Amino acid sequence: MRFIFPTIAVLLEASMIVLFGFFVKYETEQNAIQQPNSTNSTKVDRSLELYPLFQDVHVMIFVGFGFLMTFLKKYGFSSVGINLLIAALGLQWGTFVQGMVHRHGQTIYIGIKNMINADFSTATVLISFGAVLGKISPTQMLIMTIIEITVFAGNEYVVGEIFQASDIGASMTIHAFGAYFGLAVAGVLYRTGLRKGHEKEESEYHSDLFAMIGTLFLWMFWPSFNSAIAETAEEQYLAIINTYLSLVACVLTAYAMSSLVGHRGKLDMVHIQNATLAGGVAVGTCADMKIHPYGSLIIGSIAGMVSVLGFRFLTPCLTAKLRIHDTCGVHNLHGLPGVVGGLSSIVAILLGVSTASSMTMQAAALGSSIGSAIAGGLITGLILRFIVRGQPSKDNFFDDSVYWEVPKEKELDNV
Amino acid sequence: MRFIFPTIAVLLEASMIVLFGFFVKYETEQNAIQQPNSTNSTKVDRSLELYPLFQDVHVMIFVGFGFLMTFLKKYGFSSVGINLLIAALGLQWGTFVQGMVHRHGQTIYIGIKNMINADFSTATVLISFGAVLGKISPTQMLIMTIIEITVFAGNEYVVGEIFQASDIGASMTIHAFGAYFGLAVAGVLYRTGLRKGHEKEESEYHSDLFAMIGTLFLWMFWPSFNSAIAETAEEQYLAIINTYLSLVACVLTAYAMSSLVGHRGKLDMVHIQNATLAGGVAVGTCADMKIHPYGSLIIGSIAGMVSVLGFRFLTPCLTAKLRIHDTCGVHNLHGLPGVVGGLSSIVAILLGVSTASSMTMQAAALGSSIGSAIAGGLITGLILRFIVRGQPSKDNFFDDSVYWEVPKEKELDNV
Amino acid sequence: MRFIFPTIAVLLEASMIVLFGFFVKYETEQNAIQQPNSTNSTKVDRSLELYPLFQDVHVMIFVGFGFLMTFLKKYGFSSVGINLLIAALGLQWGTFVQGMVHRHGQTIYIGIKNMINADFSTATVLISFGAVLGKISPTQMLIMTIIEITVFAGNEYVVGEIFQASDIGASMTIHAFGAYFGLAVAGVLYRTGLRKGHEKEESEYHSDLFAMIGTLFLWMFWPSFNSAIAETAEEQYLAIINTYLSLVACVLTAYAMSSLVGHRGKLDMVHIQNATLAGGVAVGTCADMKIHPYGSLIIGSIAGMVSVLGFRFLTPCLTAKLRIHDTCGVHNLHGLPGVVGGLSSIVAILLGVSTASSMTMQAAALGSSIGSAIAGGLITGLILRFIVRGQPSKDNFFDDSVYWEVPKEKELDNV
């Protein structure tokens, strides 16, 4: 058992070296004939302009997602540590797979834009990771990363190239996809008894504060996420403004709803950590459309409420009825708001604010994202459960000490 | 009681949607006739150039202020959580009120610069929040946000447009204003017995480390805060360099003074978390003036010393004599250094390093900022105490469990 | 004793004010005759373009290094606090000394590039600080900062100007130099018994999570560190891509190796916090060379493995055999990977991928960096041990309460 994880990690890295050796070159090596109107230096300059946006997205991936998941009192090392591990793999594999799909198997010329797209493909896996957090082994996560990014790249190609759908902030292709993929895997990996709750599935005071580090960096940089791959300056500007507005509105309704549905009007940290971000997800698909500033506020307001209601009523129901245990509640942060995002774009087109796509194609994109996610997730779950194996026993769920040397005081907590 | 907070939060958000619906449009919709020399695309480009600076300021607002206030052992959820809530409201209301004041009631065309200015107006509220931290309800904070930003926008207009005073880093209009406003509110909300200390008004080891996250992000990005709205590249350059230098000098004198006035020469975390930032405040007003690099070092050195002395000698005195209890010591981080900032600008003009304003106008700006803050704060305090009401009882001061579901181990701390 | 630290801190700051008064001016004051081809405004614009990169590096210095060292359970205040103190001094002294060396004693015109270089010189001290963490007084650290940066600037001048060696990411001049300087000081300050371990030299669960904040900000922004002073856009682009790739590869091999050498295959937080960064160090010297994307992956893969093996086998050996106790294991994060970086550049030149320097000069640069570091460190150690003095007693090693007021619960830990 102790040799499986290092062996697979080293083999995967060795494969990346081979694949990059054959297929990946510097952007500056690209033959000028292929892009006759742009010299190397202007290409590099344009690439470097994206670097600050890349860094914002990068912070979301590593600090944002990593710390958001540290809310569990005994699973902080894995949350931030396995997040780093699978992101590092995902960035390499995402660069390769996305390059293959978009360049039809030819040489990939890597630039900052590829790095942003690789962060996006990785985000999908990290969302799904939230659904299975604490119930899966690091080796299983490495395999899931490889499979999920492959399916993601396929769906993204279908949505963007075939349907020509509009999804600048990837509400459908990243958020809804990642959530439903993770839920499907979680369903297959379900263990009896989880519906009764698990004694280690709890936060403690400081683990909730660590999680807020993740929440805030995600919240602040979400406008960069939704605008990073905009093609024109105006679209980028719109995506920034709309996302910013959706997020601020979302905070107010999330707080209101959390207090409303809470015990004696008290706020719940789970809602604050997650539902305040739903506005960023929900405005994603139409972030570059002229939906008016108040339109963004409305989308954000709805997202904040839907997300809290999901946490309060839907998540317990999913576990009890469908035997799907969603550790971080990704369905409420990414799933439902992702669907709201797709539907918003249909409404926006209906109202005539955008002609970039058609209602049919947007609906097809939403369907394709959810459909491929569920199918891909089910297959992945079966592979992880019956082929890869090595899932921890239920008693060891949500417990770092299975995979990490942990300081004495946390081991004693066990007793 | 449990319905008041959600009702007010939802009503406020609904009002924002209506106001934005009537008054706020995209920058790109602005009629080219109004600004004949700039096309839409150059306007957007210029707007996007400000985006990295906006993000730096944004990080200061949410992570900086939010975590700086987590030093209390039982009030971390509220510190970072209510900070997020009131900032989200403040950004919307600030955009609207500042737009109304500067555009004389006409349509507001929102761009990145408005977003930076909204962050500024919000910073004022967050400073005042520090003075009343732990002693006020979330509902009261929502109302205070609305009132304070309105008064702030009025004073800012007087200082900038009528007095034509110079205050690039807003030492007077944000820092001194926010501090004295908060102190006035704290004075009105004072409860007997606070001068003897409160058992929950303490830090613990890790809460002090969380607070250092806030300190460091404020410290690092302060040059962005002071330079974000500079009009020329040279002014921006000067504001960055001067702020940077003032901050590094301030650290050394704050450490020296903390050790000097400390028990057996020991450093005090309260000083390190706060007084190391005083250099950023104090250099604010003259950050874009040619005060020479050594001039910035001198301003920072003075600020670091003044701030620590304030914490050690003035704050206890304010509570004992004036019945003003200043939880975070905002008088020492923002009040005194803000006054130092205003006075520095008068000295700078006296020495002839700037002709951008006159000594009289700078003095008037300082007086207006402090005067309107105290008057506004007193009125706000009375409104909160007698109209809004709902302040927690003194036993529940500095305690998250009044407003939040808190993990078991913190509830047990109470016993 | 209680007056020594404040006196020295104030004297140092006063000296900085005098030195800056005589030698440092604004970049905009530079006589146009000296640089006839560039006007003030283009100079300032170019300077401001570097500002986002500066901020990335700045975050690495204060949050990155500061929090990385908070892993000790009773030394978090000092780790992040003394880090801030010595960085604030180092930035001033570094600006001055580097300016003197490069401008041959003439006036220094300070711009963003000087601020980046000052951050670099400071990084060297912070690396050395890691080797002596917990075993040295704040006063000793102030003196060490002054001496080390002086030696650093001398070596950097020799490497860059005399040898004309290539070291864009400063694997040799910062990382190897800082590590071996710190090890030499640690050797001189060694106290008998450390080889048996020290009861306070331990992490706790949350101190390990605080350290991960440092790790992640260092990891994410390392591409900025290695590319910040690149002279052309293409070199900057290459440095970003190569560093990014080296880091992602490094994570996988570090995790694999940590599990392989760990007790029952468990991951060790010390490795994850540190060895995942070794890829950034090791690719530093040849980051701007065309080493191919797969070449970067190979360098990173090697660095991750070498670093974990160093932690597991070499560090205990250094303490036991050479009486060098390396608190943070800087030899494994900066020393060994720095040497790998220097050697990689020799291999790269051998393979013909760069003609920017010669193998001899790269070897000379590596030798000079290590040699001057060891010589400088030994002398500094002797000065600190016998002239400055004031080192805490061994019982007080790794304990904040010697220099800080600490909350009750940590004092009780002592009993």
Short mmCIF file of C-alpha atoms in Angstrom, two decimals, chain C residues 21-373:
data_model
loop_
_atom_site.label_atom_id
_atom_site.label_comp_id
_atom_site.label_asym_id
_atom_site.label_seq_id
_atom_site.Cartn_x
_atom_site.Cartn_y
_atom_site.Cartn_z
CA GLY C 21 19.08 62.39 3.20
CA PHE C 22 22.52 62.49 1.62
CA PHE C 23 22.33 59.80 -1.03
CA VAL C 24 18.78 58.94 -2.12
CA LYS C 25 16.61 60.97 -4.47
CA TYR C 26 13.45 60.35 -6.49
CA GLU C 27 13.94 58.72 -9.87
CA THR C 28 12.14 61.71 -11.38
CA GLU C 29 14.89 64.03 -10.17
CA GLN C 30 17.50 62.24 -12.21
CA ASN C 31 19.14 64.63 -14.62
CA ALA C 32 17.88 63.99 -18.12
CA ILE C 33 21.45 64.51 -19.36
CA GLN C 34 22.50 61.25 -17.74
CA GLN C 35 19.91 59.31 -19.73
CA PRO C 36 19.37 61.47 -22.79
CA ASN C 37 17.13 58.98 -24.58
CA SER C 38 14.44 58.74 -21.98
CA THR C 39 12.23 61.48 -20.67
CA ASN C 40 11.00 61.56 -17.10
CA SER C 41 7.56 60.40 -18.07
CA THR C 42 8.72 57.30 -19.95
CA LYS C 43 11.05 56.44 -17.07
CA VAL C 44 8.18 56.66 -14.63
CA ASP C 45 5.87 54.67 -16.88
CA ARG C 46 8.43 51.88 -17.18
CA SER C 47 8.91 51.97 -13.44
CA LEU C 48 5.17 51.65 -12.82
CA GLU C 49 4.93 48.67 -15.16
CA LEU C 50 7.07 46.80 -12.65
CA TYR C 51 4.77 47.62 -9.75
CA PRO C 52 2.54 44.50 -9.94
CA LEU C 53 5.65 42.30 -10.06
CA PHE C 54 7.09 44.22 -7.13
CA GLN C 55 3.93 43.58 -5.14
CA ASP C 56 4.10 39.84 -5.87
CA VAL C 57 7.67 39.73 -4.59
CA HIS C 58 6.70 41.91 -1.63
CA VAL C 59 3.97 39.43 -0.65
CA MET C 60 6.54 36.64 -0.79
CA ILE C 61 8.83 38.54 1.57
CA PHE C 62 6.27 39.45 4.22
CA VAL C 63 3.50 36.85 4.02
CA GLY C 64 5.51 34.12 2.32
CA PHE C 65 8.64 34.01 4.46
CA GLY C 66 6.82 35.34 7.53
CA PHE C 67 4.15 32.67 7.69
CA LEU C 68 6.32 29.84 6.36
CA MET C 69 8.27 30.11 9.62
CA THR C 70 5.21 30.07 11.91
CA PHE C 71 5.22 26.27 12.00
CA LEU C 72 6.74 26.20 15.50
CA LYS C 73 4.01 25.98 18.12
CA LYS C 74 5.42 28.62 20.46
CA TYR C 75 7.35 30.84 18.09
CA GLY C 76 4.72 32.26 15.73
CA PHE C 77 4.88 35.84 17.02
CA SER C 78 8.62 35.97 16.46
CA SER C 79 8.48 34.21 13.11
CA VAL C 80 6.07 36.62 11.52
CA GLY C 81 7.00 39.59 13.72
CA ILE C 82 10.79 39.52 13.57
CA ASN C 83 10.47 38.70 9.87
CA LEU C 84 8.61 42.01 9.46
CA LEU C 85 11.17 43.89 11.56
CA ILE C 86 14.28 42.69 9.78
CA ALA C 87 12.63 43.02 6.37
CA ALA C 88 11.78 46.66 7.11
CA LEU C 89 15.40 47.32 8.03
CA GLY C 90 16.72 45.21 5.17
CA LEU C 91 14.70 47.10 2.57
CA GLN C 92 16.25 50.41 3.64
CA TRP C 93 19.80 49.15 4.01
CA GLY C 94 19.53 47.06 0.83
CA THR C 95 18.40 50.09 -1.15
CA PHE C 96 21.39 52.02 0.13
CA VAL C 97 24.12 49.36 -0.17
CA GLN C 98 23.02 48.05 -3.56
CA GLY C 99 22.78 51.63 -4.77
CA MET C 100 26.26 52.44 -3.53
CA VAL C 101 27.76 49.34 -5.15
CA HIS C 102 26.09 49.79 -8.51
CA ARG C 103 26.35 53.58 -8.65
CA HIS C 104 29.89 53.66 -7.26
CA GLY C 105 28.96 55.94 -4.40
CA GLN C 106 26.97 58.49 -6.39
CA THR C 107 23.40 59.58 -5.74
CA ILE C 108 20.83 56.78 -5.82
CA TYR C 109 17.66 57.51 -7.80
CA ILE C 110 15.04 55.27 -6.25
CA GLY C 111 12.42 53.56 -8.40
CA ILE C 112 10.37 50.40 -8.37
CA LYS C 113 13.35 48.39 -9.62
CA ASN C 114 15.38 49.44 -6.59
CA MET C 115 12.47 48.32 -4.42
CA ILE C 116 12.48 44.89 -6.09
CA ASN C 117 16.22 44.57 -5.63
CA ALA C 118 15.88 45.62 -1.99
CA ASP C 119 13.32 42.86 -1.55
CA PHE C 120 15.85 40.45 -3.05
CA SER C 121 18.62 41.49 -0.68
CA THR C 122 16.16 41.13 2.18
CA ALA C 123 15.14 37.65 1.04
CA THR C 124 18.73 36.57 1.60
CA VAL C 125 18.56 37.58 5.26
CA LEU C 126 15.18 35.93 5.73
CA ILE C 127 16.55 32.65 4.36
CA SER C 128 19.42 32.81 6.84
CA PHE C 129 16.93 33.72 9.57
CA GLY C 130 15.30 30.34 8.93
CA ALA C 131 18.50 28.55 9.88
CA VAL C 132 18.83 30.35 13.23
CA LEU C 133 15.09 30.70 13.96
CA GLY C 134 14.34 30.44 17.65
CA LYS C 135 17.97 30.60 18.74
CA ILE C 136 18.84 34.27 18.28
CA SER C 137 17.73 37.60 19.74
CA PRO C 138 16.00 40.41 17.79
CA THR C 139 19.00 42.66 18.41
CA GLN C 140 21.34 40.04 16.97
CA MET C 141 19.07 39.76 13.94
CA LEU C 142 19.25 43.53 13.31
CA ILE C 143 23.04 43.39 13.30
CA MET C 144 23.07 40.27 11.13
CA THR C 145 20.78 42.04 8.65
CA ILE C 146 23.25 44.89 8.25
CA ILE C 147 26.27 42.63 7.80
CA GLU C 148 24.66 40.01 5.58
CA ILE C 149 23.19 42.46 3.11
CA THR C 150 26.57 44.15 2.79
CA VAL C 151 28.30 40.87 1.97
CA PHE C 152 25.41 39.90 -0.30
CA ALA C 153 25.73 43.12 -2.29
CA GLY C 154 29.46 42.55 -2.66
CA ASN C 155 29.03 39.00 -3.92
CA GLU C 156 26.18 40.01 -6.20
CA TYR C 157 28.43 42.65 -7.74
CA VAL C 158 31.23 40.15 -8.29
CA VAL C 159 28.88 37.57 -9.82
CA GLY C 160 26.97 39.97 -12.02
CA GLU C 161 29.47 42.65 -12.98
CA ILE C 162 32.87 40.92 -12.82
CA PHE C 163 32.00 37.32 -13.74
CA GLN C 164 29.07 38.50 -15.88
CA ALA C 165 27.38 35.29 -14.79
CA SER C 166 23.73 34.57 -15.51
CA ASP C 167 21.47 34.15 -12.46
CA ILE C 168 18.10 35.73 -13.21
CA GLY C 169 16.23 34.00 -10.38
CA ALA C 170 19.23 34.24 -8.06
CA SER C 171 19.50 30.54 -7.22
CA MET C 172 23.14 31.14 -6.40
CA THR C 173 23.32 34.73 -5.17
CA ILE C 174 20.22 34.67 -2.99
CA HIS C 175 19.23 31.09 -2.23
CA ALA C 176 22.56 29.26 -1.95
CA PHE C 177 24.14 32.37 -0.42
CA GLY C 178 21.38 32.86 2.15
CA ALA C 179 21.34 29.19 3.11
CA TYR C 180 25.10 28.77 3.59
CA PHE C 181 25.41 32.13 5.36
CA GLY C 182 22.68 31.07 7.78
CA LEU C 183 24.20 27.62 8.30
CA ALA C 184 27.57 29.17 9.12
CA VAL C 185 25.98 31.51 11.67
CA ALA C 186 23.97 28.60 13.10
CA GLY C 187 27.18 26.59 13.44
CA VAL C 188 28.86 29.32 15.47
CA LEU C 189 25.79 29.87 17.66
CA TYR C 190 25.28 26.12 18.27
CA ARG C 191 24.45 25.06 21.82
CA THR C 192 25.22 21.61 23.19
CA GLY C 193 22.27 19.29 23.40
CA LEU C 194 20.34 20.49 20.36
CA ARG C 195 21.17 17.25 18.58
CA LYS C 196 18.95 15.44 21.09
CA GLY C 197 15.98 17.56 20.06
CA HIS C 198 14.27 20.33 22.00
CA GLU C 199 10.84 19.97 23.53
CA LYS C 200 9.65 23.31 22.13
CA GLU C 201 10.90 22.59 18.62
CA GLU C 202 7.58 21.19 17.51
CA SER C 203 4.63 22.20 15.43
CA GLU C 204 1.00 21.97 16.38
CA TYR C 205 -1.92 21.37 14.03
CA HIS C 206 -2.84 24.99 13.45
CA SER C 207 0.73 26.27 13.37
CA ASP C 208 1.27 23.90 10.45
CA LEU C 209 -1.75 25.40 8.69
CA PHE C 210 -0.46 28.93 9.27
CA ALA C 211 2.81 27.83 7.69
CA MET C 212 0.91 26.64 4.61
CA ILE C 213 -0.25 30.23 4.04
CA GLY C 214 3.41 31.11 3.66
CA THR C 215 4.11 28.12 1.43
CA LEU C 216 1.27 28.86 -0.96
CA PHE C 217 2.04 32.55 -1.42
CA LEU C 218 5.68 31.72 -2.06
CA TRP C 219 4.70 28.95 -4.47
CA MET C 220 2.18 31.00 -6.46
CA PHE C 221 4.32 34.12 -6.84
CA TRP C 222 7.67 32.42 -7.48
CA PRO C 223 7.34 33.01 -11.24
CA SER C 224 7.21 36.73 -10.42
CA PHE C 225 10.32 36.44 -8.26
CA ASN C 226 12.33 34.73 -11.00
CA SER C 227 11.17 37.07 -13.75
CA ALA C 228 10.95 40.42 -11.97
CA ILE C 229 14.28 41.82 -13.13
CA ALA C 230 14.32 40.29 -16.62
CA GLU C 231 15.45 42.88 -19.14
CA THR C 232 13.37 41.89 -22.16
CA ALA C 233 9.78 40.76 -22.43
CA GLU C 234 10.88 37.45 -23.92
CA GLU C 235 13.21 36.73 -21.01
CA GLN C 236 10.44 37.61 -18.62
CA TYR C 237 8.05 35.31 -20.45
CA LEU C 238 10.57 32.46 -20.36
CA ALA C 239 11.28 32.98 -16.67
CA ILE C 240 7.57 32.85 -15.86
CA ILE C 241 6.87 29.70 -17.88
CA ASN C 242 9.95 27.80 -16.78
CA THR C 243 9.43 28.61 -13.10
CA TYR C 244 5.76 27.69 -13.26
CA LEU C 245 6.56 24.35 -14.86
CA SER C 246 9.40 23.55 -12.51
CA LEU C 247 7.12 24.22 -9.53
CA VAL C 248 4.24 22.02 -10.68
CA ALA C 249 6.59 19.11 -11.36
CA CYS C 250 8.33 19.62 -8.03
CA VAL C 251 5.05 19.22 -6.13
CA LEU C 252 4.46 15.73 -7.50
CA THR C 253 7.92 14.40 -6.77
CA ALA C 254 8.02 16.04 -3.33
CA TYR C 255 4.75 14.34 -2.37
CA ALA C 256 5.92 11.01 -3.80
CA MET C 257 9.24 11.15 -1.97
CA SER C 258 7.69 12.34 1.28
CA SER C 259 5.38 9.35 1.32
CA LEU C 260 8.19 7.00 0.28
CA VAL C 261 10.58 7.97 3.06
CA GLY C 262 7.84 8.58 5.62
CA HIS C 263 6.70 6.39 8.46
CA ARG C 264 4.17 3.89 7.03
CA GLY C 265 3.88 5.93 3.84
CA LYS C 266 2.53 9.01 5.59
CA LEU C 267 3.16 12.49 4.26
CA ASP C 268 5.20 14.88 6.40
CA MET C 269 4.06 18.51 6.62
CA VAL C 270 7.67 19.72 6.84
CA HIS C 271 8.32 18.32 3.37
CA ILE C 272 5.10 19.68 1.92
CA GLN C 273 5.70 23.14 3.36
CA ASN C 274 9.22 23.35 2.01
CA ALA C 275 10.18 20.83 -0.65
CA THR C 276 7.27 21.84 -2.91
CA LEU C 277 9.09 25.17 -3.32
CA ALA C 278 12.47 23.71 -4.27
CA GLY C 279 11.51 23.75 -7.95
CA GLY C 280 11.33 27.53 -7.86
CA VAL C 281 14.82 27.76 -6.43
CA ALA C 282 16.40 25.15 -8.69
CA VAL C 283 15.17 26.64 -11.96
CA GLY C 284 16.19 30.15 -10.93
CA THR C 285 19.57 30.40 -12.60
CA CYS C 286 18.42 29.19 -15.99
CA ALA C 287 14.83 30.44 -15.84
CA ASP C 288 15.39 32.85 -18.73
CA MET C 289 17.16 30.30 -20.92
CA LYS C 290 15.45 28.19 -23.57
CA ILE C 291 15.69 24.97 -21.60
CA HIS C 292 12.43 23.67 -23.14
CA PRO C 293 9.25 23.15 -21.15
CA TYR C 294 10.16 19.54 -20.42
CA GLY C 295 13.57 20.69 -19.22
CA SER C 296 11.87 22.78 -16.55
CA LEU C 297 9.75 19.81 -15.53
CA ILE C 298 12.90 17.71 -15.14
CA ILE C 299 14.68 20.35 -13.03
CA GLY C 300 11.62 20.69 -10.81
CA SER C 301 11.24 16.93 -10.45
CA ILE C 302 14.84 16.57 -9.34
CA ALA C 303 14.57 19.49 -6.93
CA GLY C 304 11.50 18.07 -5.19
CA MET C 305 13.23 14.75 -4.61
CA VAL C 306 16.58 16.19 -3.53
CA SER C 307 14.87 18.51 -1.08
CA VAL C 308 12.83 15.79 0.67
CA LEU C 309 15.88 13.52 0.85
CA GLY C 310 17.82 16.39 2.38
CA PHE C 311 15.20 16.87 5.08
CA ARG C 312 15.04 13.16 5.81
CA PHE C 313 18.70 12.23 5.80
CA LEU C 314 21.02 15.24 5.60
CA THR C 315 19.59 17.64 8.18
CA PRO C 316 19.81 15.18 11.11
CA CYS C 317 23.33 14.41 9.98
CA LEU C 318 24.36 18.09 9.88
CA THR C 319 23.21 18.51 13.47
CA ALA C 320 24.75 15.29 14.75
CA LYS C 321 28.07 15.44 12.91
CA LEU C 322 28.75 19.11 12.17
CA ARG C 323 26.89 20.64 15.12
CA ILE C 324 24.91 22.79 12.68
CA HIS C 325 21.26 22.99 13.71
CA ASP C 326 19.08 24.25 10.83
CA THR C 327 15.67 25.10 12.33
CA CYS C 328 13.68 25.48 9.10
CA GLY C 329 15.83 23.22 6.98
CA VAL C 330 16.92 26.07 4.73
CA HIS C 331 19.69 23.84 3.42
CA ASN C 332 17.06 21.64 1.82
CA LEU C 333 14.84 24.40 0.50
CA HIS C 334 17.46 26.96 -0.53
CA GLY C 335 20.94 25.43 -0.20
CA LEU C 336 20.78 22.19 -2.15
CA PRO C 337 18.26 23.45 -4.72
CA GLY C 338 20.40 26.58 -5.15
CA VAL C 339 23.37 24.37 -5.99
CA VAL C 340 21.15 22.36 -8.34
CA GLY C 341 20.26 25.68 -9.94
CA GLY C 342 23.89 26.66 -10.49
CA LEU C 343 24.77 23.21 -11.86
CA SER C 344 21.70 23.24 -14.13
CA SER C 345 22.95 26.43 -15.74
CA ILE C 346 26.32 24.79 -16.42
CA VAL C 347 24.56 21.82 -18.02
CA ALA C 348 22.37 24.20 -20.03
CA ILE C 349 25.41 26.01 -21.40
CA LEU C 350 27.13 22.69 -22.07
CA LEU C 351 24.08 21.62 -24.08
CA GLY C 352 24.20 24.86 -25.98
CA VAL C 353 20.83 26.28 -24.95
CA SER C 354 22.34 29.53 -23.72
CA THR C 355 25.31 31.60 -24.68
CA ALA C 356 24.63 34.32 -22.14
CA SER C 357 27.51 33.17 -19.97
CA SER C 358 30.28 30.55 -19.90
CA MET C 359 30.47 27.38 -17.85
CA THR C 360 33.56 28.69 -16.08
CA MET C 361 31.87 31.90 -15.07
CA GLN C 362 28.78 30.07 -13.82
CA ALA C 363 30.99 27.78 -11.75
CA ALA C 364 32.89 30.77 -10.44
CA ALA C 365 29.60 32.44 -9.51
CA LEU C 366 28.47 29.36 -7.60
CA GLY C 367 31.81 29.10 -5.84
CA SER C 368 31.89 32.79 -5.00
CA SER C 369 28.34 32.70 -3.62
CA ILE C 370 28.95 29.71 -1.38
CA GLY C 371 32.44 30.81 -0.37
CA SER C 372 31.50 34.38 0.54
CA ALA C 373 28.41 33.11 2.35
#
